[in-house]
């Protein structure tokens, strides 16, 4: 009986290929199958769909109760099994890599409409990570959709020929070549879309092949495609189409030409699903959901971070979020090298007027970066494992004439270095660089073995001989070509290298280009991705300011993804989805045109922690803060209801101090201007609003947290604690009058005014106790920080190396604030921070290609 039922269920699954679930049930009734059996079949199908809906990863937020008709691959499938075979040949492990890819692509396909529905126009968004395998993911989605009857596949592959060609090659390799009789192609490796004479040959009832079309986001190309599809309308009624928008935040959102043309293409396809893929969804999430646009109204999927992926946080570190213990976060890998500000003018024109005739100078840091690239490439050859290609990226400007000016000096450096391989001084310098770099980043920390200098030396002549200097830009005929054997290349470029394009074996980046938006900055990071067999070797040379921007961006990205996950567990829909994006004083979230539908977010501090980690180091600035702190403590000693002194712990708590003294302190204490989240005017406004509307925050606990072993710091007569040690983040060329200590408050400090032993309380337990015992009381913590603050030795060698002495001119006062959670609706205050870019030469993405005549 069980075998008979299994056979009926397989019949049902076969019918599902041609009909929607509801229509398939009707077909079973027509076959004379009884209602009890049909109900059992339906229940099994529901169980399968629930399994897919409830997958832990990837998380998704979905509009309404979309039919999850797709329950995974079937034995008769052709396209998906072919991809699995290719991945296994590339040494992908079944678990977790292939299994995770299977699950995530199944979840996405399950959110598409059934291809046999009469009409649909779906819009979704998939959020991944830069260089994390998004192309493999959408190729898998296309394969599974093809296996179930989707006919036309249009892939919008960026705005440059390089990315379009690379995408076409990948899709041909993974979809077309394994099943050549199942596919027709409207585009080729070197041929973007051109109208075909006979649409019936692609879409007629006698043609059962799938149709692949990989196009650039270029107005001329998309207009031709839209017009051709309009002429083929007689054949498209029965043509389910999947449109994949790779780099969906680029050129698609808020462009006068591309956006309407994509909508026009969809308008010509009665059955179409549009799925955008991006690692920087800032622009996509700021589209007005109510407008007739490409807002992902039907679903948003958040892909998990793949194992072994080098991302923003891993490389640059980030700041702790509200509910995190800062001690659990490290400072990122010690792979970032500093480019002095004085070098920037040598490698990038200072103004637009300086572009013509610009001649770059090979500075010491650029020379060292190039020499290290050759050493790392030689070491990889000694190891003889992993990616056979090795690439260095030099990205200083968007201007093609600036790129081209690097060719002669870089080739001269290569030729001179090749001739110097017998020169003792040259070899001594290379040896010194290699020993320094391998000491700072031990190979053993990444499961690798250090390559001795004398071993890699034997490979250096071949590396220099193979090394090409390539100008990869829109005006150059040079292109990175990884299809014809191992490549060793120094690639100089701009926009053609900064979006989507995979730089194979990327080992070294030299990056000083100024940008003004989160998404542009994030996408410039071609060094993100996988570094199998050489995870210890990548290095990035950039200015300290850019490194700080990336650290901030890592925090923004983590917070944004956490917001997405929160929405996904709160039964929200894409139409009620409004991710908060924290601001930065020198960066926009995205281009101004893409923010036209954004609104100023309301800020509320309920349940939040605010802390200082940026400081000036000048005596005048610091002395003002010392005076503000001493005035607060003096007021607290006379106005507190109760004082608790714990000098052996280096702690004081002044309980129930009137909020007016906190407001006075915030008015006189100077927060660093790089800390928009520490806006004293906004915090004061919030406190006053809570006091007047709910009576909350009328009283505060003022705490002092010191180090019992530190030198004494006196706040007031009889109130002194030892100074804390807070070393600054290490940079190769420290900025004058600036320090970033990254971490101030520990989890225990947020419980300093709670009773008993709080050292082992979790974040959730601390929040619970504060809700119960101090529901209306704010906490302000003062930290006296020693002005020298030598780094404390750590058992983690990587962490120790990323810290340097504070070396301020005066002792520093750090401040942390803990706000109680509101019992009802929280008070909201508004603020808007725009970037002051008046003193920065900003090079935006060049979108002139969108409307250019395609070659």
CSV table of C-alpha atoms in Angstrom, one decimal, residues 211-605:
chain,number,residue,atom,x,y,z
A,211,UNK,CA,16.9,30.7,-24.0
A,212,UNK,CA,19.9,32.4,-22.4
A,213,UNK,CA,20.5,36.2,-22.8
A,214,UNK,CA,23.3,37.9,-20.9
A,215,UNK,CA,23.3,41.7,-21.4
A,216,UNK,CA,24.9,44.8,-20.1
A,217,UNK,CA,22.9,47.5,-18.4
A,218,UNK,CA,23.3,49.7,-21.4
A,219,UNK,CA,20.3,51.8,-22.7
A,220,UNK,CA,21.0,50.9,-26.4
A,221,UNK,CA,21.2,47.2,-25.7
A,222,UNK,CA,18.2,47.1,-23.4
A,223,UNK,CA,16.1,49.2,-25.8
A,224,UNK,CA,16.9,46.7,-28.6
A,225,UNK,CA,15.9,43.8,-26.4
A,226,UNK,CA,12.6,45.5,-25.3
A,227,UNK,CA,11.7,46.3,-28.9
A,228,UNK,CA,12.5,42.7,-30.0
A,229,UNK,CA,10.5,41.2,-27.2
A,230,UNK,CA,7.6,43.5,-28.1
A,231,UNK,CA,7.6,42.2,-31.7
A,232,UNK,CA,7.8,38.6,-30.4
A,233,UNK,CA,4.7,39.1,-28.2
A,234,UNK,CA,2.7,36.5,-30.0
A,235,UNK,CA,5.1,33.9,-28.8
A,236,UNK,CA,5.6,35.1,-25.2
A,237,UNK,CA,2.2,34.3,-23.7
A,238,UNK,CA,3.5,30.8,-22.8
A,239,UNK,CA,7.1,31.9,-22.0
A,240,UNK,CA,7.9,32.0,-18.2
A,241,UNK,CA,10.9,34.3,-17.9
A,242,UNK,CA,13.4,34.8,-15.1
A,243,UNK,CA,15.3,38.1,-15.0
A,244,UNK,CA,18.4,38.0,-12.8
A,245,UNK,CA,19.8,41.5,-12.1
A,246,UNK,CA,23.5,41.0,-11.0
A,247,UNK,CA,24.7,44.0,-8.9
A,248,UNK,CA,21.1,45.1,-8.6
A,249,UNK,CA,22.0,48.3,-6.8
A,250,UNK,CA,24.1,49.5,-9.7
A,251,UNK,CA,22.4,51.5,-12.5
A,252,UNK,CA,19.1,49.8,-11.8
A,253,UNK,CA,17.9,52.1,-9.1
A,254,UNK,CA,16.9,55.7,-9.9
A,255,UNK,CA,18.4,55.9,-13.4
A,256,UNK,CA,16.4,57.7,-16.0
A,257,UNK,CA,17.3,55.2,-18.7
A,258,UNK,CA,18.0,51.7,-17.3
A,259,UNK,CA,15.2,51.5,-14.7
A,260,UNK,CA,12.3,52.2,-17.2
A,261,UNK,CA,13.8,49.9,-19.8
A,262,UNK,CA,13.9,47.0,-17.3
A,263,UNK,CA,10.3,47.7,-16.4
A,264,UNK,CA,9.5,47.8,-20.1
A,265,UNK,CA,11.1,44.4,-20.7
A,266,UNK,CA,9.1,43.0,-17.9
A,267,UNK,CA,5.9,44.6,-19.4
A,268,UNK,CA,6.6,42.6,-22.6
A,269,UNK,CA,6.7,39.3,-20.6
A,270,UNK,CA,3.3,38.2,-19.2
A,271,UNK,CA,5.0,35.7,-16.9
A,272,UNK,CA,8.1,37.2,-15.4
A,273,UNK,CA,10.1,37.1,-12.2
A,274,UNK,CA,12.7,39.7,-11.5
A,275,UNK,CA,15.3,38.8,-8.9
A,276,UNK,CA,18.0,41.3,-7.9
A,277,UNK,CA,21.3,40.1,-6.4
A,278,UNK,CA,23.6,42.5,-4.5
A,279,UNK,CA,26.0,42.6,-1.6
A,280,UNK,CA,25.2,46.3,-1.0
A,281,UNK,CA,21.4,46.6,-1.0
A,282,UNK,CA,21.4,50.1,0.5
A,283,UNK,CA,19.9,51.7,-2.6
A,284,UNK,CA,17.4,48.9,-3.3
A,285,UNK,CA,16.0,49.1,0.3
A,286,UNK,CA,15.5,52.9,-0.1
A,287,UNK,CA,13.1,52.6,-3.1
A,288,UNK,CA,9.5,53.7,-2.4
A,289,UNK,CA,7.7,50.3,-1.9
A,290,UNK,CA,4.4,51.9,-3.1
A,291,UNK,CA,5.8,53.1,-6.4
A,292,UNK,CA,5.6,51.2,-9.7
A,293,UNK,CA,9.3,50.3,-9.5
A,294,UNK,CA,11.6,47.4,-8.8
A,295,UNK,CA,11.3,47.5,-5.1
A,296,UNK,CA,11.5,43.8,-3.9
A,297,UNK,CA,7.8,43.7,-2.9
A,298,UNK,CA,7.4,39.9,-3.0
A,299,UNK,CA,10.5,38.6,-1.1
A,300,UNK,CA,13.9,39.5,0.3
A,301,UNK,CA,16.4,36.7,1.0
A,302,UNK,CA,19.4,37.1,3.2
A,303,UNK,CA,22.1,34.6,2.2
A,304,UNK,CA,24.3,33.4,5.0
A,305,UNK,CA,28.0,34.2,5.1
A,306,UNK,CA,29.9,31.3,3.5
A,307,UNK,CA,32.5,29.5,5.6
A,308,UNK,CA,36.0,30.8,4.9
A,309,UNK,CA,34.9,34.0,3.3
A,310,UNK,CA,37.1,37.1,3.8
A,311,UNK,CA,34.6,40.0,4.5
A,312,UNK,CA,34.8,43.5,5.7
A,313,UNK,CA,34.6,42.6,9.4
A,314,UNK,CA,37.3,39.9,9.1
A,315,UNK,CA,39.8,42.3,7.5
A,316,UNK,CA,39.0,45.6,9.2
A,317,UNK,CA,37.3,44.6,12.5
A,318,UNK,CA,34.2,46.5,13.6
A,319,UNK,CA,32.7,48.3,16.6
A,320,UNK,CA,30.5,46.4,19.0
A,321,UNK,CA,26.7,46.7,18.6
A,322,UNK,CA,24.4,47.4,21.6
A,323,UNK,CA,24.0,43.8,22.9
A,324,UNK,CA,27.5,42.6,22.2
A,325,UNK,CA,30.4,42.2,24.5
A,326,UNK,CA,33.3,44.2,23.0
A,327,UNK,CA,35.8,41.8,24.5
A,328,UNK,CA,34.5,39.1,22.1
A,329,UNK,CA,35.3,41.2,19.0
A,330,UNK,CA,38.9,41.3,17.7
A,331,UNK,CA,40.5,44.0,15.6
A,332,UNK,CA,40.5,42.2,12.3
A,333,UNK,CA,43.5,40.5,10.6
A,334,UNK,CA,46.8,42.4,10.6
A,335,UNK,CA,46.7,42.7,6.8
A,336,UNK,CA,46.1,46.4,6.2
A,337,UNK,CA,49.1,48.5,5.4
A,338,UNK,CA,49.1,52.3,5.6
A,339,UNK,CA,49.6,54.6,2.7
A,340,UNK,CA,50.8,58.0,4.0
A,341,UNK,CA,48.6,61.0,3.1
A,342,UNK,CA,51.7,62.6,1.5
A,343,UNK,CA,51.8,59.7,-1.0
A,344,UNK,CA,48.3,60.2,-2.3
A,345,UNK,CA,49.2,63.2,-4.5
A,346,UNK,CA,51.9,61.0,-6.1
A,347,UNK,CA,49.5,58.4,-7.3
A,348,UNK,CA,46.2,60.3,-7.8
A,349,UNK,CA,45.6,63.8,-9.2
A,350,UNK,CA,44.7,66.2,-6.5
A,351,UNK,CA,42.1,68.1,-8.7
A,352,UNK,CA,40.4,67.5,-12.0
A,353,UNK,CA,42.7,70.2,-13.5
A,354,UNK,CA,45.7,67.9,-12.7
A,355,UNK,CA,44.4,64.9,-14.6
A,356,UNK,CA,45.8,65.9,-18.0
A,357,UNK,CA,49.5,65.1,-18.1
A,358,UNK,CA,49.4,63.4,-14.7
A,359,UNK,CA,52.5,61.2,-14.1
A,360,UNK,CA,52.5,58.9,-11.1
A,361,UNK,CA,55.4,58.4,-8.9
A,362,UNK,CA,56.3,54.9,-7.6
A,363,UNK,CA,56.4,55.8,-3.9
A,364,UNK,CA,58.1,53.6,-1.3
A,365,UNK,CA,54.8,52.2,-0.2
A,366,UNK,CA,53.7,51.4,-3.8
A,367,UNK,CA,57.1,49.8,-4.5
A,368,UNK,CA,56.8,47.7,-1.4
A,369,UNK,CA,53.3,46.6,-2.2
A,370,UNK,CA,54.4,45.5,-5.7
A,371,UNK,CA,57.5,43.7,-4.4
A,372,UNK,CA,55.4,42.0,-1.8
A,373,UNK,CA,53.0,40.8,-4.5
A,374,UNK,CA,55.8,39.2,-6.4
A,375,UNK,CA,57.0,37.5,-3.2
A,376,UNK,CA,53.5,36.2,-2.3
A,377,UNK,CA,53.1,34.9,-5.9
A,378,UNK,CA,56.4,33.1,-5.6
A,379,UNK,CA,55.4,31.6,-2.2
A,380,UNK,CA,52.1,30.4,-3.7
A,381,UNK,CA,54.1,28.7,-6.5
A,382,UNK,CA,56.2,26.9,-3.9
A,383,UNK,CA,53.0,25.7,-2.2
A,384,UNK,CA,51.6,24.6,-5.6
A,385,UNK,CA,48.0,24.4,-4.4
A,386,UNK,CA,44.8,26.5,-4.8
A,387,UNK,CA,44.0,29.1,-7.4
A,388,UNK,CA,46.7,29.1,-10.2
A,389,UNK,CA,46.2,32.8,-10.9
A,390,UNK,CA,47.8,35.7,-9.0
A,391,UNK,CA,46.6,39.3,-9.3
A,392,UNK,CA,47.4,42.7,-7.8
A,393,UNK,CA,44.9,45.5,-8.0
A,394,UNK,CA,46.0,49.2,-8.2
A,395,UNK,CA,43.0,51.5,-7.9
A,396,UNK,CA,43.7,55.2,-7.4
A,397,UNK,CA,41.3,56.9,-9.7
A,398,UNK,CA,38.3,56.4,-12.0
A,399,UNK,CA,40.0,58.3,-14.8
A,400,UNK,CA,41.3,56.1,-17.6
A,401,UNK,CA,44.2,58.5,-18.5
A,402,UNK,CA,45.4,58.2,-14.9
A,403,UNK,CA,45.3,54.4,-15.2
A,404,UNK,CA,47.2,54.4,-18.5
A,405,UNK,CA,49.9,56.7,-17.0
A,406,UNK,CA,50.9,53.8,-14.6
A,407,UNK,CA,51.9,51.4,-17.3
A,408,UNK,CA,55.4,52.8,-18.1
A,409,UNK,CA,56.6,53.2,-14.5
A,410,UNK,CA,55.3,49.8,-13.4
A,411,UNK,CA,56.9,48.0,-16.3
A,412,UNK,CA,60.1,49.9,-15.6
A,413,UNK,CA,60.0,48.8,-12.0
A,414,UNK,CA,59.4,45.2,-13.1
A,415,UNK,CA,62.3,45.2,-15.6
A,416,UNK,CA,64.7,46.8,-13.2
A,417,UNK,CA,63.7,44.3,-10.4
A,418,UNK,CA,64.3,41.4,-12.8
A,419,UNK,CA,67.8,42.7,-13.5
A,420,UNK,CA,68.5,43.2,-9.8
A,421,UNK,CA,67.9,39.6,-8.7
A,422,UNK,CA,71.6,39.1,-8.3
A,423,UNK,CA,72.0,42.4,-6.4
A,424,UNK,CA,72.7,41.8,-2.7
A,425,UNK,CA,71.1,45.0,-1.5
A,426,UNK,CA,67.9,44.3,-3.5
A,427,UNK,CA,67.6,40.7,-2.2
A,428,UNK,CA,68.3,41.9,1.4
A,429,UNK,CA,65.3,44.4,1.1
A,430,UNK,CA,63.1,41.6,-0.3
A,431,UNK,CA,64.1,39.3,2.5
A,432,UNK,CA,63.4,42.0,5.1
A,433,UNK,CA,60.0,42.6,3.6
A,434,UNK,CA,59.1,38.9,3.6
A,435,UNK,CA,60.3,38.3,7.2
A,436,UNK,CA,58.4,41.3,8.4
A,437,UNK,CA,55.2,40.4,6.7
A,438,UNK,CA,55.3,36.7,7.7
A,439,UNK,CA,56.1,37.7,11.3
A,440,UNK,CA,53.1,40.0,11.4
A,441,UNK,CA,50.7,37.4,9.9
A,442,UNK,CA,51.9,33.9,10.9
A,443,UNK,CA,51.0,31.3,8.3
A,444,UNK,CA,50.3,28.8,11.1
A,445,UNK,CA,47.3,31.0,12.2
A,446,UNK,CA,45.6,30.0,8.9
A,447,UNK,CA,46.6,26.4,8.8
A,448,UNK,CA,49.4,27.1,6.3
A,449,UNK,CA,53.2,26.6,6.5
A,450,UNK,CA,55.5,29.6,6.1
A,451,UNK,CA,57.5,29.5,2.9
A,452,UNK,CA,61.2,30.2,3.7
A,453,UNK,CA,62.6,33.1,1.7
A,454,UNK,CA,65.3,31.0,0.1
A,455,UNK,CA,62.7,28.6,-1.3
A,456,UNK,CA,60.5,31.4,-2.9
A,457,UNK,CA,63.7,33.0,-4.3
A,458,UNK,CA,64.0,30.2,-6.8
A,459,UNK,CA,60.5,31.1,-8.2
A,460,UNK,CA,61.0,34.9,-8.4
A,461,UNK,CA,62.6,35.0,-11.9
A,462,UNK,CA,59.7,33.1,-13.4
A,463,UNK,CA,57.2,35.3,-11.5
A,464,UNK,CA,58.8,38.5,-12.8
A,465,UNK,CA,59.0,37.1,-16.3
A,466,UNK,CA,55.3,36.1,-16.3
A,467,UNK,CA,54.1,39.3,-14.7
A,468,UNK,CA,52.0,41.5,-17.0
A,469,UNK,CA,50.9,45.1,-16.3
A,470,UNK,CA,47.4,45.5,-17.6
A,471,UNK,CA,45.3,48.6,-17.9
A,472,UNK,CA,41.8,47.3,-17.6
A,473,UNK,CA,39.4,50.2,-18.3
A,474,UNK,CA,36.7,51.2,-20.7
A,475,UNK,CA,39.2,52.9,-23.1
A,476,UNK,CA,41.8,50.1,-23.1
A,477,UNK,CA,42.0,47.0,-25.2
A,478,UNK,CA,43.9,45.2,-22.4
A,479,UNK,CA,41.7,42.8,-20.4
A,480,UNK,CA,42.3,40.3,-17.6
A,481,UNK,CA,41.8,36.9,-19.3
A,482,UNK,CA,41.9,33.9,-16.9
A,483,UNK,CA,40.7,31.4,-19.5
A,484,UNK,CA,44.0,30.7,-21.2
A,485,UNK,CA,46.4,29.4,-18.5
A,486,UNK,CA,47.8,30.8,-15.2
A,487,UNK,CA,47.9,34.6,-15.0
A,488,UNK,CA,50.3,36.8,-13.0
A,489,UNK,CA,49.1,40.4,-13.5
A,490,UNK,CA,49.2,43.9,-11.9
A,491,UNK,CA,45.8,45.3,-13.0
A,492,UNK,CA,45.4,49.1,-12.9
A,493,UNK,CA,41.8,50.2,-13.3
A,494,UNK,CA,38.7,51.8,-12.0
A,495,UNK,CA,35.1,51.1,-12.5
A,496,UNK,CA,35.6,48.0,-14.7
A,497,UNK,CA,37.4,46.3,-11.9
A,498,UNK,CA,35.2,47.5,-9.0
A,499,UNK,CA,31.9,45.9,-9.7
A,500,UNK,CA,31.1,42.2,-9.8
A,501,UNK,CA,34.2,41.2,-11.7
A,502,UNK,CA,36.2,38.4,-10.0
A,503,UNK,CA,39.9,39.1,-9.8
A,504,UNK,CA,41.3,35.6,-9.7
A,505,UNK,CA,43.9,34.9,-7.1
A,506,UNK,CA,43.8,38.5,-5.8
A,507,UNK,CA,46.7,38.8,-3.4
A,508,UNK,CA,47.6,42.5,-3.0
A,509,UNK,CA,45.5,45.6,-3.4
A,510,UNK,CA,46.7,49.2,-3.5
A,511,UNK,CA,43.7,51.4,-3.0
A,512,UNK,CA,43.5,55.2,-2.5
A,513,UNK,CA,40.5,56.2,-4.5
A,514,UNK,CA,38.1,58.6,-2.6
A,515,UNK,CA,34.5,57.7,-2.7
A,516,UNK,CA,31.4,59.2,-1.1
A,517,UNK,CA,28.9,56.3,-0.6
A,518,UNK,CA,28.7,53.1,1.4
A,519,UNK,CA,27.7,51.0,-1.6
A,520,UNK,CA,30.5,52.3,-3.8
A,521,UNK,CA,33.0,51.8,-1.1
A,522,UNK,CA,31.9,48.2,-0.3
A,523,UNK,CA,31.9,47.2,-4.0
A,524,UNK,CA,35.4,48.6,-4.4
A,525,UNK,CA,36.6,45.8,-2.0
A,526,UNK,CA,37.6,43.3,-4.7
A,527,UNK,CA,39.8,41.7,-2.0
A,528,UNK,CA,36.7,40.2,-0.3
A,529,UNK,CA,36.1,36.5,-1.1
A,530,UNK,CA,37.8,33.2,-0.7
A,531,UNK,CA,41.6,32.7,-0.3
A,532,UNK,CA,42.0,28.9,-0.2
A,533,UNK,CA,45.6,27.8,0.3
A,534,UNK,CA,46.9,31.4,0.7
A,535,UNK,CA,44.7,32.9,3.4
A,536,UNK,CA,47.8,34.2,5.2
A,537,UNK,CA,49.1,36.1,2.2
A,538,UNK,CA,46.6,38.8,1.1
A,539,UNK,CA,47.6,42.4,1.9
A,540,UNK,CA,45.9,45.8,1.4
A,541,UNK,CA,47.6,49.1,1.2
A,542,UNK,CA,45.3,52.1,1.8
A,543,UNK,CA,45.1,55.3,3.7
A,544,UNK,CA,44.2,55.2,7.4
A,545,UNK,CA,41.1,57.2,6.7
A,546,UNK,CA,39.9,54.6,4.2
A,547,UNK,CA,40.6,51.8,6.7
A,548,UNK,CA,38.5,53.7,9.3
A,549,UNK,CA,35.7,54.0,6.7
A,550,UNK,CA,35.8,50.3,6.1
A,551,UNK,CA,35.7,49.6,9.8
A,552,UNK,CA,32.6,51.8,10.1
A,553,UNK,CA,31.1,50.1,7.0
A,554,UNK,CA,31.7,46.7,8.6
A,555,UNK,CA,29.6,47.9,11.6
A,556,UNK,CA,26.9,49.3,9.2
A,557,UNK,CA,26.8,46.1,7.3
A,558,UNK,CA,26.5,43.9,10.4
A,559,UNK,CA,23.8,46.1,11.8
A,560,UNK,CA,21.9,46.1,8.5
A,561,UNK,CA,22.0,42.3,8.2
A,562,UNK,CA,20.9,42.0,11.8
A,563,UNK,CA,18.0,44.3,11.0
A,564,UNK,CA,17.0,42.2,8.1
A,565,UNK,CA,17.1,39.1,10.3
A,566,UNK,CA,15.0,40.8,12.9
A,567,UNK,CA,12.4,41.7,10.3
A,568,UNK,CA,12.5,38.1,9.1
A,569,UNK,CA,11.5,36.8,12.6
A,570,UNK,CA,8.8,39.4,13.3
A,571,UNK,CA,6.3,38.3,10.6
A,572,UNK,CA,7.0,41.4,8.5
A,573,UNK,CA,6.5,41.7,4.8
A,574,UNK,CA,8.8,43.4,2.2
A,575,UNK,CA,6.3,46.3,2.1
A,576,UNK,CA,6.7,47.0,5.8
A,577,UNK,CA,10.5,46.4,5.7
A,578,UNK,CA,12.5,49.5,6.7
A,579,UNK,CA,16.1,48.7,7.5
A,580,UNK,CA,17.8,51.5,9.5
A,581,UNK,CA,21.1,52.5,8.1
A,582,UNK,CA,23.4,54.4,10.5
A,583,UNK,CA,25.1,57.4,9.1
A,584,UNK,CA,28.7,58.6,8.8
A,585,UNK,CA,29.9,62.2,8.7
A,586,UNK,CA,31.9,61.7,5.5
A,587,UNK,CA,29.9,59.1,3.6
A,588,UNK,CA,26.5,59.0,2.1
A,589,UNK,CA,24.5,55.7,2.3
A,590,UNK,CA,24.3,55.7,-1.5
A,591,UNK,CA,24.2,58.1,-4.4
A,592,UNK,CA,21.9,61.1,-3.8
A,593,UNK,CA,19.6,60.1,-6.7
A,594,UNK,CA,19.0,56.7,-5.1
A,595,UNK,CA,18.1,58.4,-1.8
A,596,UNK,CA,15.2,60.5,-3.1
A,597,UNK,CA,12.6,58.2,-1.5
A,598,UNK,CA,14.6,57.8,1.8
A,599,UNK,CA,13.2,59.6,4.9
A,600,UNK,CA,15.1,60.7,8.0
A,601,UNK,CA,14.9,57.9,10.4
A,602,UNK,CA,13.6,58.5,13.9
A,603,UNK,CA,16.3,57.9,16.6
A,604,UNK,CA,15.3,56.5,19.9
A,605,UNK,CA,17.8,55.4,22.5
